[in-house]
Short mmCIF file of C-alpha atoms in Angstrom, two decimals:
data_model
loop_
_atom_site.label_atom_id
_atom_site.label_comp_id
_atom_site.label_asym_id
_atom_site.label_seq_id
_atom_site.Cartn_x
_atom_site.Cartn_y
_atom_site.Cartn_z
CA UNK F 1 -44.70 16.54 8.77
CA UNK F 2 -45.32 13.82 6.21
CA UNK F 3 -43.68 10.41 6.40
CA UNK F 4 -40.55 9.86 4.28
CA UNK F 5 -41.30 7.98 1.05
CA UNK F 6 -39.15 4.95 0.18
CA UNK F 7 -39.43 2.53 -2.72
CA UNK F 8 -39.00 -1.08 -1.71
CA UNK F 9 -38.36 -2.02 1.89
CA UNK F 10 -38.38 0.89 4.34
CA UNK F 11 -35.18 1.37 6.34
CA UNK F 12 -35.27 0.04 9.90
CA UNK F 13 -34.10 3.35 11.38
CA UNK F 14 -32.47 6.69 10.52
CA UNK F 15 -28.98 5.18 10.51
CA UNK F 16 -30.10 2.53 8.02
CA UNK F 17 -31.76 5.26 5.91
CA UNK F 18 -28.59 7.36 5.88
CA UNK F 19 -26.49 4.31 4.92
CA UNK F 20 -28.84 3.57 2.05
CA UNK F 21 -28.64 7.16 0.84
CA UNK F 22 -24.83 7.18 1.16
CA UNK F 23 -24.53 4.00 -0.89
CA UNK F 24 -26.81 5.51 -3.56
CA UNK F 25 -24.65 8.63 -3.52
CA UNK F 26 -21.48 6.58 -4.06
CA UNK F 27 -23.17 4.85 -6.97
CA UNK F 28 -23.87 8.28 -8.49
CA UNK F 29 -20.41 9.67 -7.72
CA UNK F 30 -18.73 6.70 -9.36
CA UNK F 31 -21.00 6.84 -12.43
CA UNK F 32 -21.37 10.58 -12.90
CA UNK F 33 -18.58 12.17 -10.81
CA UNK F 34 -19.12 14.10 -7.61
CA UNK F 35 -19.35 17.43 -9.43
CA UNK F 36 -22.06 16.30 -11.86
CA UNK F 37 -24.17 14.40 -9.31
CA UNK F 38 -27.26 16.25 -8.15
CA UNK F 39 -29.50 15.73 -5.16
CA UNK F 40 -32.15 14.52 -7.64
CA UNK F 41 -29.72 11.85 -8.92
CA UNK F 42 -29.06 10.65 -5.38
CA UNK F 43 -32.76 10.60 -4.48
CA UNK F 44 -33.66 8.71 -7.67
CA UNK F 45 -30.88 6.14 -7.14
CA UNK F 46 -31.88 5.67 -3.48
CA UNK F 47 -35.52 5.21 -4.49
CA UNK F 48 -36.76 8.18 -2.49
CA UNK F 49 -38.23 11.58 -3.12
CA UNK F 50 -36.16 14.76 -2.89
CA UNK F 51 -38.07 15.89 0.23
CA UNK F 52 -37.19 12.57 1.86
CA UNK F 53 -33.52 13.08 0.95
CA UNK F 54 -33.61 16.58 2.47
CA UNK F 55 -35.03 15.10 5.68
CA UNK F 56 -31.66 13.40 6.18
CA UNK F 57 -29.18 15.71 4.45
CA UNK F 58 -29.19 19.49 4.00
CA UNK F 59 -27.20 19.51 0.73
CA UNK F 60 -24.88 17.49 -1.52
CA UNK F 61 -21.77 18.41 0.46
CA UNK F 62 -23.43 17.01 3.60
CA UNK F 63 -24.15 13.76 1.72
CA UNK F 64 -20.58 13.58 0.37
CA UNK F 65 -18.94 14.15 3.76
CA UNK F 66 -21.24 11.74 5.58
CA UNK F 67 -20.75 9.06 2.93
CA UNK F 68 -16.96 9.38 3.02
CA UNK F 69 -16.91 9.45 6.84
CA UNK F 70 -18.96 6.25 7.02
CA UNK F 71 -16.82 4.54 4.39
CA UNK F 72 -13.63 5.60 6.20
CA UNK F 73 -14.98 4.14 9.44
CA UNK F 74 -15.65 0.82 7.68
CA UNK F 75 -12.15 0.91 6.22
CA UNK F 76 -10.68 1.50 9.69
CA UNK F 77 -12.60 -1.54 10.93
CA UNK F 78 -11.05 -3.62 8.13
CA UNK F 79 -7.58 -2.33 9.11
CA UNK F 80 -8.13 -3.43 12.71
CA UNK F 81 -9.35 -6.87 11.60
CA UNK F 82 -6.34 -7.23 9.31
CA UNK F 83 -3.86 -6.21 12.02
CA UNK F 84 -5.27 -8.73 14.49
CA UNK F 85 -4.18 -11.58 12.22
CA UNK F 86 -0.54 -11.04 13.17
CA UNK F 87 0.97 -12.33 16.42
CA UNK F 88 3.60 -9.69 17.22
CA UNK F 89 3.42 -5.94 17.64
CA UNK F 90 6.15 -5.49 15.03
CA UNK F 91 4.16 -7.47 12.45
CA UNK F 92 0.98 -5.60 13.35
CA UNK F 93 2.69 -2.25 12.78
CA UNK F 94 4.32 -3.30 9.51
CA UNK F 95 1.27 -5.04 8.06
CA UNK F 96 -1.11 -2.27 9.12
CA UNK F 97 0.89 0.32 7.22
CA UNK F 98 1.29 -1.96 4.19
CA UNK F 99 -2.44 -2.78 4.21
CA UNK F 100 -3.45 0.89 4.29
CA UNK F 101 -0.99 1.86 1.53
CA UNK F 102 -2.07 -1.06 -0.66
CA UNK F 103 -5.82 -1.12 -0.03
CA UNK F 104 -6.90 2.50 0.41
CA UNK F 105 -6.36 3.43 -3.26
CA UNK F 106 -8.28 0.29 -4.31
CA UNK F 107 -11.34 1.06 -2.20
CA UNK F 108 -13.73 2.30 -4.90
CA UNK F 109 -15.56 4.75 -2.67
CA UNK F 110 -12.58 6.01 -0.69
CA UNK F 111 -10.50 6.44 -3.80
CA UNK F 112 -12.77 9.41 -4.61
CA UNK F 113 -10.64 11.47 -2.22
CA UNK F 114 -7.66 10.88 -4.49
CA UNK F 115 -9.42 12.16 -7.62
CA UNK F 116 -9.70 15.67 -9.00
CA UNK F 117 -12.63 17.99 -8.63
CA UNK F 118 -14.00 17.77 -5.14
CA UNK F 119 -11.04 15.56 -4.29
CA UNK F 120 -9.14 18.47 -2.73
CA UNK F 121 -12.01 19.21 -0.35
CA UNK F 122 -12.41 15.52 0.44
CA UNK F 123 -8.67 15.06 0.99
CA UNK F 124 -8.64 17.97 3.41
CA UNK F 125 -11.46 16.36 5.36
CA UNK F 126 -10.36 12.72 5.08
CA UNK F 127 -6.77 13.45 6.11
CA UNK F 128 -7.53 16.19 8.64
CA UNK F 129 -6.12 16.07 12.16
CA UNK F 130 -9.55 15.09 13.48
CA UNK F 131 -10.02 12.25 10.99
CA UNK F 132 -6.46 11.03 11.54
CA UNK F 133 -7.04 11.01 15.30
CA UNK F 134 -10.25 8.97 14.98
CA UNK F 135 -8.49 6.50 12.67
CA UNK F 136 -5.50 6.35 15.03
CA UNK F 137 -7.67 5.70 18.07
CA UNK F 138 -9.41 2.83 16.29
CA UNK F 139 -6.23 1.26 14.93
CA UNK F 140 -4.33 1.54 18.23
CA UNK F 141 -6.44 -1.22 19.73
CA UNK F 142 -4.59 -4.16 18.07
CA UNK F 143 -1.25 -2.77 19.33
CA UNK F 144 -2.46 -2.20 22.87
CA UNK F 145 -4.04 -5.67 22.85
CA UNK F 146 -0.54 -7.18 22.52
CA UNK F 147 1.32 -4.53 24.52
CA UNK F 148 -0.92 -3.06 27.26
CA UNK F 149 2.08 -1.03 28.45
CA UNK F 150 1.66 1.08 25.29
CA UNK F 151 -1.82 2.27 26.24
CA UNK F 152 -0.69 5.87 26.74
CA UNK F 153 1.46 5.92 23.58
CA UNK F 154 -0.77 3.73 21.38
CA UNK F 155 -2.65 6.54 19.67
CA UNK F 156 0.55 8.52 19.14
CA UNK F 157 2.17 5.45 17.55
CA UNK F 158 -0.77 4.81 15.24
CA UNK F 159 -0.98 8.50 14.35
CA UNK F 160 2.62 8.37 13.14
CA UNK F 161 1.78 5.16 11.24
CA UNK F 162 -1.29 6.84 9.72
CA UNK F 163 0.58 9.95 8.66
CA UNK F 164 3.32 7.84 7.08
CA UNK F 165 0.72 5.75 5.21
CA UNK F 166 -1.11 8.91 4.09
CA UNK F 167 2.11 10.34 2.67
CA UNK F 168 2.71 7.09 0.77
CA UNK F 169 -0.84 7.22 -0.63
CA UNK F 170 -0.82 10.90 -1.59
CA UNK F 171 2.70 10.83 -3.02
CA UNK F 172 3.12 7.30 -4.39
CA UNK F 173 6.63 6.37 -5.27
CA UNK F 174 8.41 3.11 -5.73
CA UNK F 175 6.92 1.67 -2.54
CA UNK F 176 3.33 1.99 -3.73
CA UNK F 177 3.94 -1.07 -5.92
CA UNK F 178 6.92 -2.64 -4.12
CA UNK F 179 5.24 -3.81 -0.92
CA UNK F 180 8.20 -5.97 0.13
CA UNK F 181 10.41 -2.91 -0.28
CA UNK F 182 7.91 -0.95 1.80
CA UNK F 183 8.10 -3.59 4.53
CA UNK F 184 11.91 -3.32 4.55
CA UNK F 185 11.70 0.47 4.72
CA UNK F 186 9.31 0.30 7.67
CA UNK F 187 11.54 -2.17 9.51
CA UNK F 188 14.63 -0.04 8.92
CA UNK F 189 13.30 3.52 9.29
CA UNK F 190 9.87 3.58 10.95
CA UNK F 191 9.69 0.66 13.39
CA UNK F 192 12.74 1.68 15.49
CA UNK F 193 11.13 5.05 16.27
CA UNK F 194 7.75 3.61 17.20
CA UNK F 195 8.50 0.97 19.83
#
């Protein structure tokens, strides 16, 4: 088998190569739309040949899902970092939900799941039980850090938080722009049921 062809600096490893391709794909999706982007567009933007692209991804859907999965993982890392800024479990719960509701729609690559076209397929994947569980497992860590006694319930708590945030993102109402109102709602209606 021939060596993959890359313009510019070669990726350090397969993970680096896939990241580079995913970032090129997002560039195409944001410029052209997911539906109109072709594998040739992605290859050209990544500075690789089509055969090199097919070495890493079997088709456009594979690229789309991998790109969104990787971006979602990075977003979850930012949620964890944000939550760790707050000293109490109550603040970590409130500010985690507010951060997700406020920042997810602004994330240029993740906001693709909120758009039309392939958005329905992406939403189904991004907000699936499996994806929600992975996100919940990651975001439970800041809560358990403060309250080790919640180790068994931590993922369940963050899953409820995630599902609440998802509903606020998918069906934005007054609280999508009134973050102080959202905080009050969480304190009054959500927080008492979580801890």
